[in-house]
Structures are given as C-alpha cells and as structure tokens.
CSV table of C-alpha atoms in Angstrom, one decimal:
chain,number,residue,atom,x,y,z
X,600,UNK,CA,21.2,34.8,40.4
X,601,UNK,CA,17.7,34.9,42.2
X,602,UNK,CA,15.7,38.2,43.6
X,603,UNK,CA,14.0,38.5,46.1
X,604,UNK,CA,10.5,38.8,45.0
X,605,UNK,CA,9.3,42.2,45.0
X,606,UNK,CA,7.3,44.2,48.2
X,607,UNK,CA,4.2,44.7,46.0
X,608,UNK,CA,3.5,41.0,46.3
X,609,UNK,CA,4.7,40.1,49.4
X,610,UNK,CA,2.2,38.8,51.5
X,611,UNK,CA,1.4,40.1,54.5
X,612,UNK,CA,2.4,38.4,57.0
X,613,UNK,CA,1.6,34.3,56.3
X,614,UNK,CA,1.9,33.6,52.6
X,615,UNK,CA,0.9,30.0,53.5
X,616,UNK,CA,-1.9,30.9,54.2
X,617,UNK,CA,-3.9,32.9,51.2
X,618,UNK,CA,-2.5,31.0,48.1
X,619,UNK,CA,1.1,29.4,46.3
X,620,UNK,CA,3.3,32.0,45.8
X,621,UNK,CA,6.8,31.3,44.7
X,622,UNK,CA,9.2,32.6,47.9
X,623,UNK,CA,12.2,33.7,45.4
X,624,UNK,CA,9.9,35.0,42.7
X,625,UNK,CA,13.0,34.0,39.7
X,626,UNK,CA,12.7,37.5,38.1
X,627,UNK,CA,15.0,38.2,35.8
X,628,UNK,CA,15.7,34.5,34.5
X,629,UNK,CA,15.5,33.1,31.3
X,630,UNK,CA,11.8,33.5,28.7
X,631,UNK,CA,8.7,33.5,29.5
X,632,UNK,CA,6.2,30.9,30.6
X,633,UNK,CA,5.2,30.6,26.9
X,634,UNK,CA,7.8,31.6,24.2
X,635,UNK,CA,7.8,30.3,20.3
X,636,UNK,CA,10.8,28.1,20.9
X,637,UNK,CA,10.7,24.6,22.4
X,638,UNK,CA,11.2,25.8,26.3
X,639,UNK,CA,13.6,23.5,27.9
X,640,UNK,CA,12.6,22.0,30.9
X,641,UNK,CA,14.5,21.5,34.4
X,642,UNK,CA,16.0,18.1,34.8
X,643,UNK,CA,13.5,17.2,38.1
X,644,UNK,CA,10.6,18.0,35.7
X,645,UNK,CA,12.6,16.0,32.4
X,646,UNK,CA,12.7,13.1,35.2
X,647,UNK,CA,8.5,14.1,36.1
X,648,UNK,CA,8.0,13.6,33.1
X,649,UNK,CA,9.6,10.4,32.1
X,650,UNK,CA,8.2,8.6,35.8
X,651,UNK,CA,4.8,9.8,34.7
X,652,UNK,CA,4.3,8.3,31.1
X,653,UNK,CA,2.1,6.3,30.0
X,654,UNK,CA,2.6,2.3,30.1
X,655,UNK,CA,-0.1,0.6,27.4
X,656,UNK,CA,-1.9,-2.1,29.5
X,657,UNK,CA,-0.3,-5.8,28.4
X,658,UNK,CA,-2.7,-8.6,26.9
X,659,UNK,CA,-2.0,-11.4,29.1
X,660,UNK,CA,-0.7,-14.1,26.9
X,661,UNK,CA,1.0,-12.4,24.6
X,662,UNK,CA,0.0,-12.4,20.2
X,663,UNK,CA,2.3,-14.8,19.4
X,664,UNK,CA,1.4,-17.0,21.3
X,665,UNK,CA,-1.2,-17.0,20.3
X,666,UNK,CA,-3.0,-18.9,17.5
X,667,UNK,CA,-3.0,-16.8,14.1
X,668,UNK,CA,-6.7,-16.0,13.6
X,669,UNK,CA,-6.9,-16.9,10.2
X,670,UNK,CA,-5.2,-18.1,6.8
X,671,UNK,CA,-3.9,-14.7,4.5
X,672,UNK,CA,-7.0,-15.0,1.7
X,673,UNK,CA,-5.3,-15.0,-1.7
X,674,UNK,CA,-7.3,-12.1,-3.2
X,675,UNK,CA,-7.3,-13.8,-7.1
X,676,UNK,CA,-5.3,-11.2,-9.5
X,677,UNK,CA,-7.2,-10.7,-12.7
X,678,UNK,CA,-3.3,-10.3,-14.0
X,679,UNK,CA,-3.0,-14.5,-12.1
X,680,UNK,CA,-5.8,-15.2,-13.8
X,681,UNK,CA,-4.9,-13.3,-17.8
X,682,UNK,CA,-2.1,-16.1,-16.9
X,683,UNK,CA,-3.0,-19.0,-15.8
X,684,UNK,CA,-5.8,-18.8,-18.7
X,685,UNK,CA,-2.9,-18.0,-21.5
X,686,UNK,CA,-0.8,-21.7,-19.8
X,687,UNK,CA,-4.2,-23.3,-19.7
X,688,UNK,CA,-4.2,-21.8,-23.3
X,689,UNK,CA,-0.8,-23.5,-24.0
X,690,UNK,CA,-1.1,-26.8,-22.8
X,691,UNK,CA,-4.4,-27.5,-24.9
X,692,UNK,CA,-3.0,-26.0,-28.0
X,693,UNK,CA,0.2,-27.2,-28.7
X,694,UNK,CA,1.1,-30.8,-28.7
X,695,UNK,CA,4.9,-30.7,-27.9
X,696,UNK,CA,6.0,-28.5,-24.1
X,697,UNK,CA,9.9,-29.2,-22.8
X,698,UNK,CA,10.4,-28.0,-19.6
X,699,UNK,CA,13.7,-26.7,-19.4
X,700,UNK,CA,15.9,-24.9,-17.1
X,701,UNK,CA,17.2,-21.2,-18.0
X,702,UNK,CA,20.4,-19.9,-16.7
X,703,UNK,CA,20.3,-16.4,-17.3
X,704,UNK,CA,21.6,-16.1,-20.9
X,705,UNK,CA,23.3,-13.1,-22.4
X,706,UNK,CA,20.3,-11.4,-23.8
X,707,UNK,CA,21.7,-11.9,-28.3
X,708,UNK,CA,22.0,-15.3,-27.4
X,709,UNK,CA,18.2,-15.6,-26.4
X,710,UNK,CA,17.2,-13.8,-29.0
X,711,UNK,CA,19.6,-16.2,-31.9
X,712,UNK,CA,18.0,-19.2,-29.8
X,713,UNK,CA,14.3,-17.9,-30.4
X,714,UNK,CA,15.0,-17.1,-33.9
X,715,UNK,CA,16.2,-20.1,-34.7
X,716,UNK,CA,13.4,-23.0,-32.2
X,717,UNK,CA,10.6,-20.4,-34.0
X,718,UNK,CA,12.2,-21.1,-37.9
X,719,UNK,CA,10.8,-24.5,-36.3
X,720,UNK,CA,7.8,-23.4,-34.8
X,721,UNK,CA,8.4,-23.6,-31.6
X,722,UNK,CA,7.4,-20.4,-29.4
X,723,UNK,CA,10.2,-19.9,-26.0
X,724,UNK,CA,7.4,-19.0,-23.7
X,725,UNK,CA,8.3,-17.8,-19.6
X,726,UNK,CA,6.4,-19.3,-16.8
X,727,UNK,CA,6.1,-18.5,-13.1
X,728,UNK,CA,6.3,-21.2,-10.8
X,729,UNK,CA,3.4,-19.8,-8.4
X,730,UNK,CA,1.0,-19.6,-11.3
X,731,UNK,CA,2.0,-22.9,-13.0
X,732,UNK,CA,2.3,-25.6,-9.7
X,733,UNK,CA,-1.2,-25.0,-8.7
X,734,UNK,CA,-2.3,-25.6,-12.1
X,735,UNK,CA,-0.8,-29.0,-12.3
X,736,UNK,CA,-1.4,-30.5,-9.4
X,737,UNK,CA,-5.6,-30.1,-10.7
X,738,UNK,CA,-5.0,-31.0,-13.8
X,739,UNK,CA,-3.5,-34.5,-14.8
X,740,UNK,CA,-0.2,-33.7,-15.7
X,741,UNK,CA,1.1,-34.6,-11.7
X,742,UNK,CA,4.6,-35.2,-13.2
X,743,UNK,CA,5.5,-31.9,-13.6
X,744,UNK,CA,5.5,-31.1,-10.5
X,745,UNK,CA,8.9,-31.3,-9.3
X,746,UNK,CA,10.1,-30.0,-12.5
X,747,UNK,CA,9.6,-26.3,-12.1
X,748,UNK,CA,10.9,-26.3,-9.5
X,749,UNK,CA,13.4,-22.6,-10.0
X,750,UNK,CA,14.4,-20.3,-12.6
X,751,UNK,CA,12.5,-22.1,-16.0
X,752,UNK,CA,10.7,-21.2,-20.1
X,753,UNK,CA,9.0,-24.1,-22.0
X,754,UNK,CA,9.4,-24.7,-25.7
X,755,UNK,CA,5.7,-24.9,-27.0
X,756,UNK,CA,5.0,-26.0,-30.6
X,757,UNK,CA,2.3,-27.8,-32.2
X,758,UNK,CA,4.4,-30.1,-33.5
X,759,UNK,CA,6.6,-32.4,-32.8
X,760,UNK,CA,10.3,-31.7,-34.1
X,761,UNK,CA,12.4,-32.5,-31.7
X,762,UNK,CA,15.7,-33.1,-33.4
X,763,UNK,CA,15.5,-30.0,-35.2
X,764,UNK,CA,15.1,-28.6,-30.7
X,765,UNK,CA,18.5,-31.1,-29.7
X,766,UNK,CA,20.1,-29.5,-32.3
X,767,UNK,CA,19.5,-25.7,-30.9
X,768,UNK,CA,19.3,-26.5,-27.5
X,769,UNK,CA,23.7,-28.4,-27.8
X,770,UNK,CA,24.4,-25.2,-29.5
X,771,UNK,CA,23.4,-23.1,-26.9
X,772,UNK,CA,24.8,-24.7,-23.3
X,773,UNK,CA,23.1,-22.4,-20.7
X,774,UNK,CA,19.5,-23.6,-21.7
X,775,UNK,CA,19.5,-27.7,-19.9
X,776,UNK,CA,15.9,-29.6,-21.3
X,777,UNK,CA,14.4,-30.8,-17.7
X,778,UNK,CA,11.2,-33.1,-19.2
X,779,UNK,CA,8.9,-33.3,-21.7
X,780,UNK,CA,5.6,-33.2,-22.9
X,781,UNK,CA,5.3,-34.9,-25.8
X,782,UNK,CA,1.1,-35.9,-27.1
X,783,UNK,CA,-0.2,-36.2,-23.4
X,784,UNK,CA,3.3,-38.4,-22.4
X,785,UNK,CA,5.4,-37.1,-20.0
X,786,UNK,CA,9.1,-38.5,-21.2
X,787,UNK,CA,12.0,-37.8,-19.4
X,788,UNK,CA,15.8,-36.6,-21.1
X,789,UNK,CA,16.5,-39.5,-22.2
X,790,UNK,CA,13.3,-40.0,-23.3
X,791,UNK,CA,13.6,-37.0,-25.1
X,792,UNK,CA,17.0,-38.3,-26.8
X,793,UNK,CA,14.8,-41.8,-27.5
X,794,UNK,CA,12.0,-40.1,-30.0
X,795,UNK,CA,14.4,-38.0,-31.1
X,796,UNK,CA,16.1,-41.6,-32.9
X,797,UNK,CA,13.3,-43.1,-33.5
X,798,UNK,CA,11.9,-42.3,-37.4
X,799,UNK,CA,8.9,-39.6,-39.0
X,800,UNK,CA,5.6,-39.1,-38.6
X,801,UNK,CA,5.2,-41.1,-42.4
X,802,UNK,CA,7.9,-43.1,-42.1
X,803,UNK,CA,6.6,-45.2,-38.6
X,804,UNK,CA,2.8,-45.6,-39.7
X,805,UNK,CA,4.4,-46.2,-43.0
X,806,UNK,CA,6.1,-49.1,-41.5
X,807,UNK,CA,2.9,-49.9,-39.2
X,808,UNK,CA,0.1,-50.2,-41.7
X,809,UNK,CA,3.2,-52.3,-44.1
X,810,UNK,CA,3.2,-54.4,-40.3
X,811,UNK,CA,-0.5,-54.6,-39.6
X,812,UNK,CA,-1.0,-55.6,-43.4
X,813,UNK,CA,1.6,-58.7,-43.8
X,814,UNK,CA,-1.1,-60.9,-41.3
X,815,UNK,CA,-3.5,-60.8,-43.6
X,816,UNK,CA,-1.6,-60.2,-47.0
X,817,UNK,CA,-0.6,-63.5,-45.5
X,818,UNK,CA,-3.0,-65.3,-44.8
X,819,UNK,CA,-4.8,-63.9,-47.6
X,820,UNK,CA,-2.3,-65.7,-49.8
X,821,UNK,CA,-2.4,-68.9,-48.3
X,822,UNK,CA,-5.7,-68.8,-48.9
X,823,UNK,CA,-5.5,-68.2,-52.5
X,824,UNK,CA,-2.6,-70.3,-52.8
X,825,UNK,CA,-3.7,-73.5,-53.7
X,826,UNK,CA,-6.7,-72.1,-56.3
X,827,UNK,CA,-3.7,-69.8,-57.7
X,828,UNK,CA,-0.9,-72.7,-58.4
X,829,UNK,CA,-4.1,-75.0,-59.8
X,830,UNK,CA,-4.8,-71.6,-62.6
X,831,UNK,CA,-2.2,-71.7,-62.5
X,832,UNK,CA,-0.8,-75.1,-63.7
X,833,UNK,CA,-4.0,-74.9,-66.1
X,834,UNK,CA,-2.9,-71.5,-67.6
X,835,UNK,CA,1.1,-73.6,-68.1
X,836,UNK,CA,-1.0,-75.9,-69.5
X,837,UNK,CA,-3.5,-74.3,-72.0
X,838,UNK,CA,-0.7,-72.0,-72.6
X,839,UNK,CA,1.4,-75.4,-74.3
X,840,UNK,CA,-0.7,-77.0,-75.4
X,841,UNK,CA,-2.2,-74.1,-77.5
X,842,UNK,CA,1.9,-74.1,-78.1
X,843,UNK,CA,1.3,-77.3,-79.5
X,844,UNK,CA,-1.9,-77.1,-81.6
X,845,UNK,CA,-0.4,-73.7,-83.2
X,846,UNK,CA,2.4,-75.8,-84.1
X,847,UNK,CA,0.4,-78.2,-85.6
X,848,UNK,CA,-1.8,-76.4,-87.0
X,849,UNK,CA,0.7,-74.5,-88.6
X,850,UNK,CA,1.8,-78.1,-90.1
X,851,UNK,CA,-1.3,-78.4,-91.7
X,852,UNK,CA,-2.8,-75.5,-91.8
X,853,UNK,CA,1.0,-74.9,-94.2
X,854,UNK,CA,-0.2,-77.6,-95.6
X,855,UNK,CA,-3.5,-76.7,-97.0
X,856,UNK,CA,-2.4,-74.2,-98.8
X,857,UNK,CA,0.8,-75.6,-99.9
X,858,UNK,CA,-1.3,-79.0,-100.7
X,859,UNK,CA,-4.8,-76.1,-102.4
X,860,UNK,CA,-1.6,-74.7,-104.0
P,957,UNK,CA,-31.7,18.2,10.6
P,958,UNK,CA,-28.8,20.0,9.4
P,959,UNK,CA,-30.1,23.8,9.0
P,960,UNK,CA,-27.7,26.9,6.6
P,961,UNK,CA,-27.2,30.1,8.1
P,962,UNK,CA,-28.1,32.3,5.5
P,963,UNK,CA,-24.1,33.2,3.7
P,964,UNK,CA,-22.4,29.6,3.4
P,965,UNK,CA,-19.5,31.5,2.2
P,966,UNK,CA,-17.4,32.3,5.3
P,967,UNK,CA,-17.6,35.5,5.9
P,968,UNK,CA,-14.8,38.2,5.2
P,969,UNK,CA,-12.9,39.2,8.9
P,970,UNK,CA,-11.4,42.1,9.2
P,971,UNK,CA,-8.0,43.4,9.5
P,972,UNK,CA,-8.6,46.3,12.4
P,973,UNK,CA,-11.3,45.9,14.5
P,974,UNK,CA,-14.1,48.5,13.3
P,975,UNK,CA,-13.9,50.7,16.5
P,976,UNK,CA,-9.3,50.9,16.5
P,977,UNK,CA,-8.2,50.3,20.1
P,978,UNK,CA,-5.9,53.2,21.1
P,979,UNK,CA,-4.5,51.7,24.4
P,980,UNK,CA,-1.4,49.6,24.0
P,981,UNK,CA,-2.6,45.8,25.9
P,982,UNK,CA,0.2,44.3,27.8
P,983,UNK,CA,1.0,40.4,26.1
P,984,UNK,CA,-1.3,38.4,28.4
P,985,UNK,CA,0.7,35.6,26.6
P,986,UNK,CA,-1.5,33.0,29.3
P,987,UNK,CA,-4.6,33.6,26.3
P,988,UNK,CA,-2.0,30.3,24.0
P,989,UNK,CA,-1.3,29.1,27.5
P,990,UNK,CA,-3.4,25.6,28.0
P,991,UNK,CA,-6.6,24.1,27.3
P,992,UNK,CA,-9.1,26.0,25.9
P,993,UNK,CA,-12.9,26.6,27.0
P,994,UNK,CA,-15.0,27.8,24.5
P,995,UNK,CA,-15.5,26.3,21.2
P,996,UNK,CA,-14.4,22.7,22.1
P,997,UNK,CA,-18.0,21.4,20.5
P,998,UNK,CA,-18.8,21.5,16.9
P,999,UNK,CA,-22.6,23.9,16.8
P,1000,UNK,CA,-24.0,24.2,13.6
P,1001,UNK,CA,-21.9,22.1,11.0
P,1002,UNK,CA,-20.5,18.5,11.1
P,1003,UNK,CA,-16.5,19.2,10.1
P,1004,UNK,CA,-14.1,21.5,11.6
P,1005,UNK,CA,-10.5,22.0,11.7
P,1006,UNK,CA,-9.4,21.6,15.8
P,1007,UNK,CA,-6.5,23.4,16.6
P,1008,UNK,CA,-3.7,21.2,19.0
P,1009,UNK,CA,-1.2,24.2,20.1
P,1010,UNK,CA,-1.8,26.7,20.7
P,1011,UNK,CA,-0.8,30.8,18.6
P,1012,UNK,CA,-2.2,33.5,17.0
P,1013,UNK,CA,-4.3,33.5,14.0
P,1014,UNK,CA,-3.6,37.3,12.6
P,1015,UNK,CA,-5.6,38.9,9.0
P,1016,UNK,CA,-2.9,36.9,7.0
P,1017,UNK,CA,-3.9,33.7,8.0
P,1018,UNK,CA,-8.2,34.8,8.3
P,1019,UNK,CA,-8.2,35.5,4.1
P,1020,UNK,CA,-6.2,32.6,3.4
P,1021,UNK,CA,-9.2,30.4,5.4
P,1022,UNK,CA,-11.6,32.0,3.2
P,1023,UNK,CA,-10.1,32.2,0.0
P,1024,UNK,CA,-9.1,28.1,0.9
P,1025,UNK,CA,-12.4,27.5,1.5
P,1026,UNK,CA,-13.6,29.8,-0.4
P,1027,UNK,CA,-12.4,28.2,-3.4
P,1028,UNK,CA,-13.0,24.1,-3.3
P,1029,UNK,CA,-16.4,23.9,-1.2
P,1030,UNK,CA,-19.9,24.4,-3.3
P,1031,UNK,CA,-21.5,27.1,-1.8
P,1032,UNK,CA,-24.9,25.4,-3.0
P,1033,UNK,CA,-24.2,22.1,-0.7
P,1034,UNK,CA,-21.6,23.2,1.6
P,1035,UNK,CA,-21.7,26.1,3.9
P,1036,UNK,CA,-19.0,27.7,6.6
P,1037,UNK,CA,-18.9,29.1,9.5
P,1038,UNK,CA,-16.5,30.8,11.9
P,1039,UNK,CA,-15.7,29.9,15.4
P,1040,UNK,CA,-13.2,31.7,16.1
P,1041,UNK,CA,-12.8,36.5,16.4
P,1042,UNK,CA,-11.6,38.1,14.1
P,1043,UNK,CA,-8.2,39.6,15.7
P,1044,UNK,CA,-8.8,42.6,17.8
P,1045,UNK,CA,-5.6,42.3,20.5
P,1046,UNK,CA,-3.5,44.5,19.5
P,1047,UNK,CA,0.5,43.7,18.9
P,1048,UNK,CA,2.9,46.4,18.7
P,1049,UNK,CA,6.1,46.4,17.4
P,1050,UNK,CA,9.0,48.2,17.4
P,1051,UNK,CA,10.9,50.0,13.7
P,1052,UNK,CA,13.3,47.8,12.6
P,1053,UNK,CA,16.8,48.4,13.9
P,1054,UNK,CA,17.0,50.7,17.2
P,1055,UNK,CA,17.7,49.6,20.4
P,1056,UNK,CA,16.6,48.4,23.4
P,1057,UNK,CA,14.1,51.6,25.5
P,1058,UNK,CA,12.4,54.5,24.4
P,1059,UNK,CA,9.2,53.1,25.1
P,1060,UNK,CA,6.7,50.5,23.9
P,1061,UNK,CA,6.2,50.5,20.4
P,1062,UNK,CA,3.3,51.8,18.7
P,1063,UNK,CA,0.1,48.6,17.0
P,1064,UNK,CA,1.3,47.1,14.0
P,1065,UNK,CA,-2.1,44.1,14.1
P,1066,UNK,CA,-4.2,43.0,15.3
P,1067,UNK,CA,-4.5,39.0,16.5
P,1068,UNK,CA,-6.8,36.4,17.6
P,1069,UNK,CA,-5.8,34.3,20.3
P,1070,UNK,CA,-6.7,30.0,19.4
P,1071,UNK,CA,-5.8,28.1,21.6
P,1072,UNK,CA,-5.7,24.2,22.0
P,1073,UNK,CA,-9.0,22.3,21.9
P,1074,UNK,CA,-10.2,25.1,19.9
P,1075,UNK,CA,-12.4,25.0,16.2
P,1076,UNK,CA,-11.1,27.3,14.3
P,1077,UNK,CA,-14.0,26.6,11.1
P,1078,UNK,CA,-16.9,24.5,10.6
P,1079,UNK,CA,-17.8,22.9,7.6
P,1080,UNK,CA,-21.0,21.8,7.1
P,1081,UNK,CA,-24.0,20.1,4.6
P,1082,UNK,CA,-24.9,17.2,2.6
P,1083,UNK,CA,-21.1,16.2,1.8
P,1084,UNK,CA,-19.2,13.8,3.4
P,1085,UNK,CA,-15.5,13.7,5.3
P,1086,UNK,CA,-13.9,12.2,2.9
P,1087,UNK,CA,-14.6,14.7,0.2
P,1088,UNK,CA,-13.8,18.0,3.2
P,1089,UNK,CA,-10.1,16.4,4.2
P,1090,UNK,CA,-8.3,17.4,1.4
P,1091,UNK,CA,-8.8,21.1,1.4
P,1092,UNK,CA,-9.0,21.1,5.4
P,1093,UNK,CA,-5.4,19.0,5.6
P,1094,UNK,CA,-4.4,22.1,3.6
P,1095,UNK,CA,-5.8,24.8,5.4
P,1096,UNK,CA,-4.4,23.0,8.8
P,1097,UNK,CA,-1.9,22.8,7.3
P,1098,UNK,CA,-0.5,26.7,7.2
P,1099,UNK,CA,-1.7,27.1,10.2
P,1100,UNK,CA,0.6,28.7,12.6
P,1101,UNK,CA,-0.4,25.9,15.5
P,1102,UNK,CA,-0.8,22.3,14.6
P,1103,UNK,CA,-4.1,21.5,13.4
P,1104,UNK,CA,-5.8,18.7,11.9
P,1105,UNK,CA,-9.0,17.8,10.4
P,1106,UNK,CA,-11.9,16.1,12.5
P,1107,UNK,CA,-15.6,15.4,12.1
P,1108,UNK,CA,-17.6,15.1,15.2
P,1109,UNK,CA,-17.6,10.7,15.4
P,1110,UNK,CA,-13.6,11.6,15.2
P,1111,UNK,CA,-13.6,14.9,18.5
P,1112,UNK,CA,-16.0,11.7,20.2
P,1113,UNK,CA,-13.8,9.1,19.3
P,1114,UNK,CA,-10.2,11.0,20.3
P,1115,UNK,CA,-11.8,12.3,23.3
P,1116,UNK,CA,-14.0,8.3,24.7
P,1117,UNK,CA,-10.0,7.3,23.3
P,1118,UNK,CA,-7.8,9.7,26.1
P,1119,UNK,CA,-10.0,8.7,28.7
P,1120,UNK,CA,-8.9,5.1,27.8
P,1121,UNK,CA,-6.2,5.7,27.7
P,1122,UNK,CA,-6.3,7.7,31.7
P,1123,UNK,CA,-8.4,4.1,32.6
P,1124,UNK,CA,-6.1,2.0,32.1
P,1125,UNK,CA,-2.9,3.0,32.6
P,1126,UNK,CA,-0.6,1.3,34.1
P,1127,UNK,CA,1.7,3.6,35.1
P,1128,UNK,CA,0.4,3.7,39.3
P,1129,UNK,CA,2.1,7.1,39.1
P,1130,UNK,CA,0.7,10.0,37.6
P,1131,UNK,CA,1.4,13.8,36.3
P,1132,UNK,CA,-1.8,15.1,38.4
P,1133,UNK,CA,-1.5,12.8,41.3
P,1134,UNK,CA,2.6,14.0,42.3
P,1135,UNK,CA,2.0,17.1,41.8
P,1136,UNK,CA,-1.5,16.9,43.6
P,1137,UNK,CA,0.4,15.8,46.9
P,1138,UNK,CA,3.4,17.4,46.0
P,1139,UNK,CA,5.5,14.1,46.1
P,1140,UNK,CA,9.2,14.6,46.2
P,1141,UNK,CA,8.8,18.0,45.8
P,1142,UNK,CA,7.7,18.4,42.7
P,1143,UNK,CA,6.6,21.5,42.8
P,1144,UNK,CA,9.7,23.7,43.2
P,1145,UNK,CA,10.9,23.1,39.8
P,1146,UNK,CA,6.8,23.4,38.7
P,1147,UNK,CA,4.6,25.8,37.9
P,1148,UNK,CA,1.2,26.9,39.7
P,1149,UNK,CA,-0.6,26.7,36.2
P,1150,UNK,CA,0.4,22.7,36.4
P,1151,UNK,CA,-1.9,21.9,38.6
P,1152,UNK,CA,-4.9,22.7,35.9
P,1153,UNK,CA,-2.5,21.8,32.6
P,1154,UNK,CA,-1.4,18.3,34.7
P,1155,UNK,CA,1.9,17.7,32.7
P,1156,UNK,CA,0.1,17.9,29.4
P,1157,UNK,CA,0.7,21.3,27.9
P,1158,UNK,CA,4.4,23.3,28.1
P,1159,UNK,CA,4.6,26.7,27.0
P,1160,UNK,CA,1.8,27.2,24.1
P,1161,UNK,CA,2.5,23.2,23.2
P,1162,UNK,CA,-0.3,20.3,24.0
P,1163,UNK,CA,1.8,17.1,23.8
P,1164,UNK,CA,-1.2,14.8,22.4
P,1165,UNK,CA,1.4,12.0,23.9
P,1166,UNK,CA,1.8,12.5,26.8
P,1167,UNK,CA,-1.0,10.3,29.5
C-alpha cells in the first residue's frame, strides 16, 4: 500500500508552488526506476505509448495504382550466354534435330535409351525453354516455337538415321516425338514417319540420277538410232557377203588347191 | 584533414583508478538513464561505436575492446581513441550466501557509466567504413548495451531521419504534448523525468522506434 512520503521531503506549506513532487511517494513498491530487466509499465502508460506511436504519412496515390516505372532489366547471365552458345552450336552442327516430349523416366531406362541412340551417333540434349524460345524467334526456325512449351529434349545427330531412332523411341513409351528439323526442313510427326519410309540416300541418289539420265539417253539413242540402224544393216550385209565370198573362195581355193594337185 | 594522435592504438585502461576510492558511493542509477550529454559527436575519428542503451562498462569490456580493435586495425594507417573515461565508479558486492543486512558490502570493482547516444570508441585514418565495420560490429555485439558501428555520415543521417519523422508524423497526439499538458491526468502514471525523456527512454533502454 502506498506509504505517506517521509516528513523530511514534505514541502513547507505550498508544495504546488515549488515543483512537482508526488503527494504519495510509492516508497516500498516494486523495483527502482532503472532495472536490468524490462520493467512492466502501468497499463495507463502502455495505453499512452500505444496512442502516441508514430504514424507514417500515406502517399496521395497508393503505390499499386501507380504504373510501374521501369521494367525489370534482365541481366545477361554468363551461364545463360554459355547455354545459348551451346544451343547455337547444336543447331549449326547437326543435320537432324528431333524435338520430343519428355515425361520423367526411370534412370536406367534413360541410360539404356541414350546408349542405343549413341550407337547410332544420336545425342540426347536437355534444353531450357526460356533460353531456346528467344533464340528461335530470332532465327529462321520460327515454326519450331510452339513445340517448346513443356519439358522436352532434343535428339541431335549429324547423320539422318530416322528409322533406327523411331525404333528406339517406340520401345520407350515416355518419350513422344513432336517434330523434327532435318536438313533445315521442318517436319511434323507424320512427316518424320514418311521420311523414314523413304529409301536411303544412296539409293535415292541413284534413282534420281537414273531418272534424270533417262531423257538424254533417250534423246541420244533417238539421234543415233538412224545411223546405228544403217551401220547395223551394213555390218550384216558385209558379214553375209563375207560369208558368201569365203564360201566361194573356199571352193575355188579348194578347187585350185585340188586342181593344183 | 585527418590528424593522427601520438599513439594510434587504444590506451590501456586500469582496473582500479590510481587513487582507489575509500568511501563507498550510493548506486545512482540516474547515470544510466536518459540521453547522453557528453561525447555525442565525433571529434578526431571518422567511425565509431554508438551506444543505443545505457549500461556500465567494466575492465573486462575495456580489455575486449582494446584487444579486438588492436588486433584488427592497421596501426600505420588507422588510429583509435577512447571516448569513455577509465572506470571510476565503485561498485560494491556482498559476499555470496549471506542474508540481508550487515551494512554495505566492500568495493568489488570499478565501472564507467554510459548513457544512450554516447560514443564509446572512435576509429579514424586512411580507411573506409567497410573495412572498419566488421570488427566494430563484433565489438558492438559484445557490449552490455545495444550498440552499432557508425560513421559521421551515418550519424548525421540518423539524426536527420529522426527529425524528418518528428516533422511528418501524422499522429496529432505525441507523448511530449500529452505530458507537458498533463492530458487526462497522465502524469499520475508517469515519472517527472518523462518530461525530459519524452517516452523515448524507459529505464536504461532506448526505444529507437518511438516517434
């Protein structure tokens, strides 16, 4: 309970004149003013502290109504540049590039597939969409853009061994062929299958050469046909004459030889 | 215009003053309370440790500061000076395990009182704040009161920000206003010292985020 303040401190007659001293000094109550711990405040004091807190000025226009000042400037990451260079290399070096959808595969199946493809010199490359999309939109392969949406991989190779690739991919259900770019020609899935059904390059070349060479050979045969015919007839004739002469010659020569005897 | 003192490293502070005190002094915790009136600004150095609360520094703290700063600074290019005096206030301790009573205990050790807003040490020379900051933060964390490493610009900025806050405060009710006018009879629940402390100080603590 608050104790009346000590007689020595009480002001003479008019304490309200000299200065502020509490009428009832709380002598024995609680701890001193300065403590090591955080001294508990009187509730009224807590309320006063809560009321007199700092209130920050609010801007007239809330920041979210304001238009964004500048767009986020994309830093050109060295790593992104490296990946971009690699992708460019891939597009330049390889003749056949097939884009496939990639669903997660068990590890060992993946390794097996890669092994089989590697035997036919086909490499499997994982590509990040965010790198390849801007690159494609700038280069001439604009139609490959809609293919690079979800997780995908590239099968690249310098030779075009589509049949073997399709065979391998048929055995792996988790990878679906979306499209391919073979010798700078963009082919869809049906296009790739048709391409596989085509004969090999050498045979095709031979066929083309044959087809091309057919016409001139016909022309040459037509042109030379008359003279050839004539030559053939003459030859035939000569042969017949020679056969007749030799028959005649044989008789007189044989007769001469026999007459000589 | 940087003037290097004679000795660039911090002076050794005694545990006990040269003339040890005979008379035991009352506690007088008012030397911890409230804002500091001395050593609030930089003199020679450019960076320093600012105390953001009140407390006592004893010889252990002094040694820690001296050795840490001495270890991490380059005496040829940097210097450091004390901004607090050597311990001179005697602190008594009663022996352990005795009941209350029997008079005041004998003097145990000496301390210096530090109030909020006072600089403890100053560091200067041909160096940047970034070089000095790591070991100053290391020292500041080990002090018995909250402290931060600060440069001249930093201190100026701090003061300017406080001023700005005070000016653009949207709350029409401030502690100072309520106390000076004794609104709602609040002074019944506040100390007479709150007229000067204005709600920023509570015991030895400095309430940085008030106002």
